[in-house]
């Protein structure tokens, strides 16, 4: 998994965000090195990002995007051959845009550190219904084949717990296969059983072919069960990539 750095414009398109949505308190989970919160802040939007990497790498995460993407350029070009070119003209343009976005992220995390909270699904450091709208891009389904359904189920419930109105997730396809996540309907049924309605909505964003749908969870009627001791019985997330920082030995 690359740490990515998508822009405010991409978030607007991926999550079909209206001006009304942007008037609400928003959580970006996982924020990675995206510039959504930084650019949202410039527009007066009340947004917060959470990511497990913020516990260790903060401003440095922005540098990682730049260096890691250049380090993995060939792989990126190979993996995205045949992708829709309306957002990035090629791999070099993607690296250029992510670098620019990650610089906005770096400046903002330094200037407004309280907007970037360290935390990991499936247990977030926020009380119930802390945000009106929770956005989650390129994690739960994109890497669902590696994360496993037990983790996904717990993560979806956790995102719903901290949302007052809605959770929006994009995309619902698996990055490695380009297919819709095979457990999607099962997970939706489990959510329905917990009192969370969901719907799929086509959006005006497509990079990986076929990845143009978001899943919307309606959380207004959801009453999460009382929490047990932190971490108790929670499935673990993916292990941290042990070679992630290897490229720094070359580029520093
Ligand atoms: C592909 S990036 C997406 C970042 C951003 N949403 C975007 O679209 O540019 C995935 C991010 O998920 C974070 N991550 C992975 N597992 C996580 C977990 N269990 N809880 C929170 N963040 C996690 C990684 O640190 C990484 O920054």
PDB file of C-alpha atoms and ligand atoms in Angstrom:
ATOM      1  CA  UNK A   1       0.000   0.000   0.000  1.00  0.00           C
ATOM      2  CA  UNK A   2       1.365   3.380  -1.026  1.00  0.00           C
ATOM      3  CA  UNK A   3       0.675   6.264   1.305  1.00  0.00           C
ATOM      4  CA  UNK A   4      -1.282   8.449  -1.046  1.00  0.00           C
ATOM      5  CA  UNK A   5      -1.979  12.166  -1.228  1.00  0.00           C
ATOM      6  CA  UNK A   6      -5.206  12.928  -3.027  1.00  0.00           C
ATOM      7  CA  UNK A   7      -6.501  16.477  -3.291  1.00  0.00           C
ATOM      8  CA  UNK A   8      -9.587  18.348  -2.083  1.00  0.00           C
ATOM      9  CA  UNK A   9     -10.930  18.306  -5.663  1.00  0.00           C
ATOM     10  CA  UNK A  10     -10.565  14.532  -5.779  1.00  0.00           C
ATOM     11  CA  UNK A  11     -12.312  14.144  -2.408  1.00  0.00           C
ATOM     12  CA  UNK A  12     -15.137  16.358  -3.629  1.00  0.00           C
ATOM     13  CA  UNK A  13     -15.599  14.106  -6.644  1.00  0.00           C
ATOM     14  CA  UNK A  14     -15.012  10.734  -4.915  1.00  0.00           C
ATOM     15  CA  UNK A  15     -17.530  11.539  -2.190  1.00  0.00           C
ATOM     16  CA  UNK A  16     -19.926  13.720  -4.219  1.00  0.00           C
ATOM     17  CA  UNK A  17     -19.475  16.461  -1.604  1.00  0.00           C
ATOM     18  CA  UNK A  18     -21.929  19.343  -1.859  1.00  0.00           C
ATOM     19  CA  UNK A  19     -21.471  22.809  -0.360  1.00  0.00           C
ATOM     20  CA  UNK A  20     -23.942  21.724   2.302  1.00  0.00           C
ATOM     21  CA  UNK A  21     -21.781  18.685   3.166  1.00  0.00           C
ATOM     22  CA  UNK A  22     -18.796  21.010   3.476  1.00  0.00           C
ATOM     23  CA  UNK A  23     -20.652  23.039   6.082  1.00  0.00           C
ATOM     24  CA  UNK A  24     -20.550  20.013   8.394  1.00  0.00           C
ATOM     25  CA  UNK A  25     -17.893  18.658  10.748  1.00  0.00           C
ATOM     26  CA  UNK A  26     -15.950  16.085   8.730  1.00  0.00           C
ATOM     27  CA  UNK A  27     -13.546  13.259   9.566  1.00  0.00           C
ATOM     28  CA  UNK A  28     -11.118  11.935   6.938  1.00  0.00           C
ATOM     29  CA  UNK A  29     -10.150   8.357   7.872  1.00  0.00           C
ATOM     30  CA  UNK A  30      -7.531   7.435   6.797  1.00  0.00           C
ATOM     31  CA  UNK A  31      -6.078  10.835   5.917  1.00  0.00           C
ATOM     32  CA  UNK A  32      -2.661   9.602   4.749  1.00  0.00           C
ATOM     33  CA  UNK A  33      -0.831  12.569   3.208  1.00  0.00           C
ATOM     34  CA  UNK A  34      -3.947  13.821   1.411  1.00  0.00           C
ATOM     35  CA  UNK A  35      -4.414  17.584   1.227  1.00  0.00           C
ATOM     36  CA  UNK A  36      -8.163  17.367   1.891  1.00  0.00           C
ATOM     37  CA  UNK A  37      -8.007  18.715   5.462  1.00  0.00           C
ATOM     38  CA  UNK A  38      -5.454  21.392   4.528  1.00  0.00           C
ATOM     39  CA  UNK A  39      -7.449  22.677   1.576  1.00  0.00           C
ATOM     40  CA  UNK A  40     -10.727  22.315   3.480  1.00  0.00           C
ATOM     41  CA  UNK A  41      -9.231  24.463   6.262  1.00  0.00           C
ATOM     42  CA  UNK A  42      -8.377  27.172   3.710  1.00  0.00           C
ATOM     43  CA  UNK A  43     -12.079  27.201   2.784  1.00  0.00           C
ATOM     44  CA  UNK A  44     -13.232  27.401   6.402  1.00  0.00           C
ATOM     45  CA  UNK A  45     -14.381  23.765   6.516  1.00  0.00           C
ATOM     46  CA  UNK A  46     -14.175  22.043   9.917  1.00  0.00           C
ATOM     47  CA  UNK A  47     -12.281  18.857   9.009  1.00  0.00           C
ATOM     48  CA  UNK A  48      -9.990  16.489  10.920  1.00  0.00           C
ATOM     49  CA  UNK A  49      -7.838  13.613   9.634  1.00  0.00           C
ATOM     50  CA  UNK A  50      -6.934  10.415  11.440  1.00  0.00           C
ATOM     51  CA  UNK A  51      -4.348   7.861  10.322  1.00  0.00           C
ATOM     52  CA  UNK A  52      -2.320   5.221  12.087  1.00  0.00           C
ATOM     53  CA  UNK A  53       0.891   6.646  10.567  1.00  0.00           C
ATOM     54  CA  UNK A  54       0.420   9.962  12.387  1.00  0.00           C
ATOM     55  CA  UNK A  55       1.568   8.242  15.593  1.00  0.00           C
ATOM     56  CA  UNK A  56       5.097   7.994  14.218  1.00  0.00           C
ATOM     57  CA  UNK A  57       5.445   9.873  10.944  1.00  0.00           C
ATOM     58  CA  UNK A  58       3.811  13.271  10.691  1.00  0.00           C
ATOM     59  CA  UNK A  59       5.318  15.953   8.401  1.00  0.00           C
ATOM     60  CA  UNK A  60       7.661  13.199   7.271  1.00  0.00           C
ATOM     61  CA  UNK A  61       4.705  11.336   5.773  1.00  0.00           C
ATOM     62  CA  UNK A  62       4.515  14.032   3.099  1.00  0.00           C
ATOM     63  CA  UNK A  63       8.158  13.458   2.200  1.00  0.00           C
ATOM     64  CA  UNK A  64       7.477   9.737   2.079  1.00  0.00           C
ATOM     65  CA  UNK A  65       4.835  10.198  -0.624  1.00  0.00           C
ATOM     66  CA  UNK A  66       7.300  12.082  -2.788  1.00  0.00           C
ATOM     67  CA  UNK A  67      10.167   9.682  -2.330  1.00  0.00           C
ATOM     68  CA  UNK A  68       8.229   6.450  -2.216  1.00  0.00           C
ATOM     69  CA  UNK A  69       6.277   7.236  -5.382  1.00  0.00           C
ATOM     70  CA  UNK A  70       9.454   8.146  -7.279  1.00  0.00           C
ATOM     71  CA  UNK A  71      11.115   4.998  -5.909  1.00  0.00           C
ATOM     72  CA  UNK A  72       8.161   2.898  -7.065  1.00  0.00           C
ATOM     73  CA  UNK A  73       7.560   4.867 -10.298  1.00  0.00           C
ATOM     74  CA  UNK A  74       7.982   1.889 -12.631  1.00  0.00           C
ATOM     75  CA  UNK A  75       5.593  -0.185 -10.535  1.00  0.00           C
ATOM     76  CA  UNK A  76       3.080   2.677 -10.427  1.00  0.00           C
ATOM     77  CA  UNK A  77       3.260   3.101 -14.232  1.00  0.00           C
ATOM     78  CA  UNK A  78       2.785  -0.641 -14.706  1.00  0.00           C
ATOM     79  CA  UNK A  79      -0.105  -0.900 -12.220  1.00  0.00           C
ATOM     80  CA  UNK A  80      -1.981   2.086 -13.620  1.00  0.00           C
ATOM     81  CA  UNK A  81      -1.568   1.275 -17.342  1.00  0.00           C
ATOM     82  CA  UNK A  82      -5.099   1.295 -18.752  1.00  0.00           C
ATOM     83  CA  UNK A  83      -6.482   3.435 -15.934  1.00  0.00           C
ATOM     84  CA  UNK A  84      -8.752   6.393 -16.696  1.00  0.00           C
ATOM     85  CA  UNK A  85      -6.589   9.426 -17.489  1.00  0.00           C
ATOM     86  CA  UNK A  86      -8.965  12.246 -16.558  1.00  0.00           C
ATOM     87  CA  UNK A  87      -7.273  12.939 -13.196  1.00  0.00           C
ATOM     88  CA  UNK A  88      -3.620  12.096 -13.883  1.00  0.00           C
ATOM     89  CA  UNK A  89      -2.233  12.072 -17.442  1.00  0.00           C
ATOM     90  CA  UNK A  90       0.398   9.438 -16.561  1.00  0.00           C
ATOM     91  CA  UNK A  91       2.437   8.083 -13.622  1.00  0.00           C
ATOM     92  CA  UNK A  92       4.753  11.112 -13.664  1.00  0.00           C
ATOM     93  CA  UNK A  93       1.802  13.478 -13.488  1.00  0.00           C
ATOM     94  CA  UNK A  94       0.351  11.437 -10.605  1.00  0.00           C
ATOM     95  CA  UNK A  95       3.653  11.710  -8.720  1.00  0.00           C
ATOM     96  CA  UNK A  96       3.773  15.451  -9.483  1.00  0.00           C
ATOM     97  CA  UNK A  97       0.238  16.006  -8.202  1.00  0.00           C
ATOM     98  CA  UNK A  98       0.704  13.832  -5.110  1.00  0.00           C
ATOM     99  CA  UNK A  99       3.926  15.682  -4.356  1.00  0.00           C
ATOM    100  CA  UNK A 100       2.148  19.045  -4.557  1.00  0.00           C
ATOM    101  CA  UNK A 101      -0.727  17.748  -2.394  1.00  0.00           C
ATOM    102  CA  UNK A 102       1.640  16.241   0.145  1.00  0.00           C
ATOM    103  CA  UNK A 103       3.420  19.606   0.461  1.00  0.00           C
ATOM    104  CA  UNK A 104       0.103  21.212   1.416  1.00  0.00           C
ATOM    105  CA  UNK A 105      -0.391  18.381   3.917  1.00  0.00           C
ATOM    106  CA  UNK A 106       3.090  18.943   5.396  1.00  0.00           C
ATOM    107  CA  UNK A 107       2.567  22.655   5.822  1.00  0.00           C
ATOM    108  CA  UNK A 108      -0.841  22.125   7.425  1.00  0.00           C
ATOM    109  CA  UNK A 109       0.157  19.343   9.823  1.00  0.00           C
ATOM    110  CA  UNK A 110       2.961  21.628  11.036  1.00  0.00           C
ATOM    111  CA  UNK A 111       0.656  24.654  11.344  1.00  0.00           C
ATOM    112  CA  UNK A 112      -2.445  22.890  12.718  1.00  0.00           C
ATOM    113  CA  UNK A 113      -1.210  19.671  14.363  1.00  0.00           C
ATOM    114  CA  UNK A 114      -4.444  19.253  16.332  1.00  0.00           C
ATOM    115  CA  UNK A 115      -6.260  18.564  13.037  1.00  0.00           C
ATOM    116  CA  UNK A 116      -4.207  15.383  12.469  1.00  0.00           C
ATOM    117  CA  UNK A 117      -4.938  12.681  15.020  1.00  0.00           C
ATOM    118  CA  UNK A 118      -3.045   9.413  15.406  1.00  0.00           C
ATOM    119  CA  UNK A 119      -5.430   6.492  15.501  1.00  0.00           C
ATOM    120  CA  UNK A 120      -6.062   3.157  13.858  1.00  0.00           C
ATOM    121  CA  UNK A 121      -9.157   1.338  12.749  1.00  0.00           C
ATOM    122  CA  UNK A 122     -10.920  -0.607  14.057  1.00  0.00           C
ATOM    123  CA  UNK A 123     -10.695   1.548  17.181  1.00  0.00           C
ATOM    124  CA  UNK A 124     -10.673   5.310  16.763  1.00  0.00           C
ATOM    125  CA  UNK A 125      -9.827   7.794  19.519  1.00  0.00           C
ATOM    126  CA  UNK A 126     -13.125   9.704  19.271  1.00  0.00           C
ATOM    127  CA  UNK A 127     -16.319   9.518  21.244  1.00  0.00           C
ATOM    128  CA  UNK A 128     -19.595   8.394  19.646  1.00  0.00           C
ATOM    129  CA  UNK A 129     -21.057  10.731  17.003  1.00  0.00           C
ATOM    130  CA  UNK A 130     -18.122  13.164  17.080  1.00  0.00           C
ATOM    131  CA  UNK A 131     -18.462  14.059  13.374  1.00  0.00           C
ATOM    132  CA  UNK A 132     -21.410  14.767  11.096  1.00  0.00           C
ATOM    133  CA  UNK A 133     -19.804  13.139   8.095  1.00  0.00           C
ATOM    134  CA  UNK A 134     -17.016  10.543   7.930  1.00  0.00           C
ATOM    135  CA  UNK A 135     -15.098  10.014   4.673  1.00  0.00           C
ATOM    136  CA  UNK A 136     -12.979   6.951   4.063  1.00  0.00           C
ATOM    137  CA  UNK A 137     -11.005   6.633   0.854  1.00  0.00           C
ATOM    138  CA  UNK A 138      -8.838   3.788  -0.408  1.00  0.00           C
ATOM    139  CA  UNK A 139      -8.590   1.522   2.582  1.00  0.00           C
ATOM    140  CA  UNK A 140     -11.520  -0.632   3.731  1.00  0.00           C
ATOM    141  CA  UNK A 141     -12.480  -2.122   0.355  1.00  0.00           C
ATOM    142  CA  UNK A 142      -9.393  -1.262  -1.712  1.00  0.00           C
ATOM    143  CA  UNK A 143      -7.262  -3.444   0.538  1.00  0.00           C
ATOM    144  CA  UNK A 144     -10.130  -5.612   1.776  1.00  0.00           C
ATOM    145  CA  UNK A 145      -8.556  -8.771   0.355  1.00  0.00           C
ATOM    146  CA  UNK A 146      -5.553  -8.223   2.639  1.00  0.00           C
ATOM    147  CA  UNK A 147      -7.447  -6.862   5.647  1.00  0.00           C
ATOM    148  CA  UNK A 148     -10.079  -9.606   5.911  1.00  0.00           C
ATOM    149  CA  UNK A 149     -13.813  -9.388   6.522  1.00  0.00           C
ATOM    150  CA  UNK A 150     -13.588  -9.495  10.307  1.00  0.00           C
ATOM    151  CA  UNK A 151     -11.477  -6.343  10.241  1.00  0.00           C
ATOM    152  CA  UNK A 152     -13.694  -4.710   7.615  1.00  0.00           C
ATOM    153  CA  UNK A 153     -16.843  -5.354   9.620  1.00  0.00           C
ATOM    154  CA  UNK A 154     -15.298  -3.924  12.784  1.00  0.00           C
ATOM    155  CA  UNK A 155     -13.899  -0.944  10.839  1.00  0.00           C
ATOM    156  CA  UNK A 156     -17.272  -0.133   9.239  1.00  0.00           C
ATOM    157  CA  UNK A 157     -19.040  -0.251  12.600  1.00  0.00           C
ATOM    158  CA  UNK A 158     -16.343   1.944  14.108  1.00  0.00           C
ATOM    159  CA  UNK A 159     -16.636   4.538  11.337  1.00  0.00           C
ATOM    160  CA  UNK A 160     -20.426   4.506  11.884  1.00  0.00           C
ATOM    161  CA  UNK A 161     -19.959   4.903  15.631  1.00  0.00           C
ATOM    162  CA  UNK A 162     -18.144   8.220  15.262  1.00  0.00           C
ATOM    163  CA  UNK A 163     -20.576   9.555  12.610  1.00  0.00           C
ATOM    164  CA  UNK A 164     -23.758  11.433  13.426  1.00  0.00           C
ATOM    165  CA  UNK A 165     -25.186  11.387   9.890  1.00  0.00           C
ATOM    166  CA  UNK A 166     -23.243   9.437   7.288  1.00  0.00           C
ATOM    167  CA  UNK A 167     -20.120   7.504   6.454  1.00  0.00           C
ATOM    168  CA  UNK A 168     -19.045   7.573   2.806  1.00  0.00           C
ATOM    169  CA  UNK A 169     -16.514   5.045   1.536  1.00  0.00           C
ATOM    170  CA  UNK A 170     -14.753   5.075  -1.821  1.00  0.00           C
ATOM    171  CA  UNK A 171     -14.133   2.909  -3.762  1.00  0.00           C
ATOM    172  CA  UNK A 172     -15.898  -0.417  -3.200  1.00  0.00           C
ATOM    173  CA  UNK A 173     -13.500  -2.285  -5.503  1.00  0.00           C
ATOM    174  CA  UNK A 174     -10.380  -4.224  -4.550  1.00  0.00           C
ATOM    175  CA  UNK A 175      -7.207  -2.561  -5.855  1.00  0.00           C
ATOM    176  CA  UNK A 176      -5.433  -5.840  -6.705  1.00  0.00           C
ATOM    177  CA  UNK A 177      -8.287  -7.238  -8.830  1.00  0.00           C
ATOM    178  CA  UNK A 178     -10.230  -4.157  -9.946  1.00  0.00           C
ATOM    179  CA  UNK A 179     -13.413  -6.051  -9.045  1.00  0.00           C
ATOM    180  CA  UNK A 180     -16.145  -5.033  -6.641  1.00  0.00           C
ATOM    181  CA  UNK A 181     -15.252  -6.383  -3.206  1.00  0.00           C
ATOM    182  CA  UNK A 182     -16.719  -9.916  -3.112  1.00  0.00           C
ATOM    183  CA  UNK A 183     -17.876  -9.561   0.499  1.00  0.00           C
ATOM    184  CA  UNK A 184     -19.631  -6.226  -0.081  1.00  0.00           C
ATOM    185  CA  UNK A 185     -23.221  -7.500   0.062  1.00  0.00           C
ATOM    186  CA  UNK A 186     -22.468  -9.689   3.098  1.00  0.00           C
ATOM    187  CA  UNK A 187     -20.971  -6.721   4.914  1.00  0.00           C
ATOM    188  CA  UNK A 188     -23.971  -4.571   3.997  1.00  0.00           C
ATOM    189  CA  UNK A 189     -26.326  -7.210   5.403  1.00  0.00           C
ATOM    190  CA  UNK A 190     -24.350  -7.253   8.648  1.00  0.00           C
ATOM    191  CA  UNK A 191     -24.575  -3.469   8.819  1.00  0.00           C
ATOM    192  CA  UNK A 192     -28.326  -3.622   8.193  1.00  0.00           C
ATOM    193  CA  UNK A 193     -28.569  -6.100  11.075  1.00  0.00           C
ATOM    194  CA  UNK A 194     -26.859  -3.525  13.303  1.00  0.00           C
ATOM    195  CA  UNK A 195     -29.338  -0.824  12.236  1.00  0.00           C
ATOM    196  CA  UNK A 196     -27.174   0.857   9.586  1.00  0.00           C
ATOM    197  CA  UNK A 197     -28.794   1.299   6.175  1.00  0.00           C
ATOM    198  CA  UNK A 198     -26.508   1.567   3.188  1.00  0.00           C
ATOM    199  CA  UNK A 199     -26.686   2.463  -0.463  1.00  0.00           C
ATOM    200  CA  UNK A 200     -24.319   2.482  -3.424  1.00  0.00           C
ATOM    201  CA  UNK A 201     -23.991   5.683  -5.399  1.00  0.00           C
ATOM    202  CA  UNK A 202     -22.153   6.291  -8.659  1.00  0.00           C
ATOM    203  CA  UNK A 203     -19.819   9.298  -8.480  1.00  0.00           C
ATOM    204  CA  UNK A 204     -17.944  11.437 -11.008  1.00  0.00           C
ATOM    205  CA  UNK A 205     -14.553  10.025 -10.159  1.00  0.00           C
ATOM    206  CA  UNK A 206     -12.895   7.097 -11.836  1.00  0.00           C
ATOM    207  CA  UNK A 207      -9.193   6.293 -11.952  1.00  0.00           C
ATOM    208  CA  UNK A 208      -9.094   2.514 -11.768  1.00  0.00           C
ATOM    209  CA  UNK A 209     -11.626   1.365 -14.400  1.00  0.00           C
ATOM    210  CA  UNK A 210     -14.944   0.425 -12.789  1.00  0.00           C
ATOM    211  CA  UNK A 211     -14.071   2.057  -9.460  1.00  0.00           C
ATOM    212  CA  UNK A 212     -16.686   4.798  -9.570  1.00  0.00           C
ATOM    213  CA  UNK A 213     -19.052   3.932  -6.735  1.00  0.00           C
ATOM    214  CA  UNK A 214     -19.161   5.025  -3.131  1.00  0.00           C
ATOM    215  CA  UNK A 215     -20.921   3.236  -0.307  1.00  0.00           C
ATOM    216  CA  UNK A 216     -23.014   5.499   1.918  1.00  0.00           C
ATOM    217  CA  UNK A 217     -23.915   4.370   5.441  1.00  0.00           C
ATOM    218  CA  UNK A 218     -26.827   6.126   7.118  1.00  0.00           C
ATOM    219  CA  UNK A 219     -25.929   6.444  10.788  1.00  0.00           C
ATOM    220  CA  UNK A 220     -28.723   8.551  12.270  1.00  0.00           C
ATOM    221  CA  UNK A 221     -30.517   5.526  13.735  1.00  0.00           C
ATOM    222  CA  UNK A 222     -27.397   3.613  14.805  1.00  0.00           C
ATOM    223  CA  UNK A 223     -26.890   3.156  18.532  1.00  0.00           C
ATOM    224  CA  UNK A 224     -23.480   1.568  19.092  1.00  0.00           C
ATOM    225  CA  UNK A 225     -23.142  -0.905  21.950  1.00  0.00           C
ATOM    226  CA  UNK A 226     -21.255   0.290  25.052  1.00  0.00           C
ATOM    227  CA  UNK A 227     -17.526  -0.017  24.489  1.00  0.00           C
ATOM    228  CA  UNK A 228     -15.432  -2.655  26.240  1.00  0.00           C
ATOM    229  CA  UNK A 229     -11.826  -2.128  27.355  1.00  0.00           C
ATOM    230  CA  UNK A 230      -9.692  -0.515  24.605  1.00  0.00           C
ATOM    231  CA  UNK A 231      -8.466  -3.102  22.109  1.00  0.00           C
ATOM    232  CA  UNK A 232     -10.392  -5.964  23.695  1.00  0.00           C
ATOM    233  CA  UNK A 233     -11.364  -8.554  21.129  1.00  0.00           C
ATOM    234  CA  UNK A 234     -10.675  -6.274  18.155  1.00  0.00           C
ATOM    235  CA  UNK A 235      -9.259  -7.857  15.009  1.00  0.00           C
ATOM    236  CA  UNK A 236      -5.841  -6.486  14.046  1.00  0.00           C
ATOM    237  CA  UNK A 237      -5.136  -4.377  10.966  1.00  0.00           C
ATOM    238  CA  UNK A 238      -2.545  -5.066   8.322  1.00  0.00           C
ATOM    239  CA  UNK A 239       1.005  -5.183   9.612  1.00  0.00           C
ATOM    240  CA  UNK A 240       3.094  -2.077   8.879  1.00  0.00           C
ATOM    241  CA  UNK A 241       5.208  -2.504   5.736  1.00  0.00           C
ATOM    242  CA  UNK A 242       8.708  -3.335   7.067  1.00  0.00           C
ATOM    243  CA  UNK A 243      10.484  -2.101   3.936  1.00  0.00           C
ATOM    244  CA  UNK A 244       8.531   1.136   3.659  1.00  0.00           C
ATOM    245  CA  UNK A 245      11.471   3.434   4.440  1.00  0.00           C
ATOM    246  CA  UNK A 246      14.103   1.470   2.504  1.00  0.00           C
ATOM    247  CA  UNK A 247      14.127   3.965  -0.376  1.00  0.00           C
ATOM    248  CA  UNK A 248      15.401   6.676   1.950  1.00  0.00           C
ATOM    249  CA  UNK A 249      18.784   4.962   2.053  1.00  0.00           C
ATOM    250  CA  UNK A 250      19.117   5.862  -1.638  1.00  0.00           C
ATOM    251  CA  UNK A 251      17.466   9.237  -1.857  1.00  0.00           C
ATOM    252  CA  UNK A 252      18.692  10.954   1.315  1.00  0.00           C
TER     253      UNK A 252
HETATM  254  C1  LIG B   1      -3.895   4.520   0.264  1.00  0.00           C
HETATM  255  S1  LIG B   1      -3.763   5.607   1.646  1.00  0.00           S
HETATM  256  C2  LIG B   1      -5.212   6.632   1.493  1.00  0.00           C
HETATM  257  C3  LIG B   1      -4.981   8.026   2.038  1.00  0.00           C
HETATM  258  C4  LIG B   1      -6.014   9.084   1.623  1.00  0.00           C
HETATM  259  N1  LIG B   1      -7.345   8.715   2.048  1.00  0.00           N
HETATM  260  C5  LIG B   1      -6.018   9.325   0.134  1.00  0.00           C
HETATM  261  O1  LIG B   1      -6.954   8.929  -0.557  1.00  0.00           O
HETATM  262  O2  LIG B   1      -5.051   9.926  -0.372  1.00  0.00           O
HETATM  263  C6  LIG B   1      -4.131   4.500   2.939  1.00  0.00           C
HETATM  264  C7  LIG B   1      -3.791   5.024   4.327  1.00  0.00           C
HETATM  265  O3  LIG B   1      -4.383   4.127   5.268  1.00  0.00           O
HETATM  266  C8  LIG B   1      -3.605   4.178   6.450  1.00  0.00           C
HETATM  267  N2  LIG B   1      -3.987   2.999   7.257  1.00  0.00           N
HETATM  268  C9  LIG B   1      -3.736   1.690   7.021  1.00  0.00           C
HETATM  269  N3  LIG B   1      -4.304   0.923   7.951  1.00  0.00           N
HETATM  270  C10 LIG B   1      -4.957   1.758   8.806  1.00  0.00           C
HETATM  271  C11 LIG B   1      -5.759   1.576   9.978  1.00  0.00           C
HETATM  272  N4  LIG B   1      -5.997   0.356  10.441  1.00  0.00           N
HETATM  273  N5  LIG B   1      -6.274   2.656  10.594  1.00  0.00           N
HETATM  274  C12 LIG B   1      -6.023   3.915  10.114  1.00  0.00           C
HETATM  275  N6  LIG B   1      -5.265   4.157   9.024  1.00  0.00           N
HETATM  276  C13 LIG B   1      -4.751   3.091   8.365  1.00  0.00           C
HETATM  277  C14 LIG B   1      -2.189   4.182   5.930  1.00  0.00           C
HETATM  278  O4  LIG B   1      -1.295   4.688   6.901  1.00  0.00           O
HETATM  279  C15 LIG B   1      -2.326   5.092   4.696  1.00  0.00           C
HETATM  280  O5  LIG B   1      -1.996   6.428   5.046  1.00  0.00           O
END
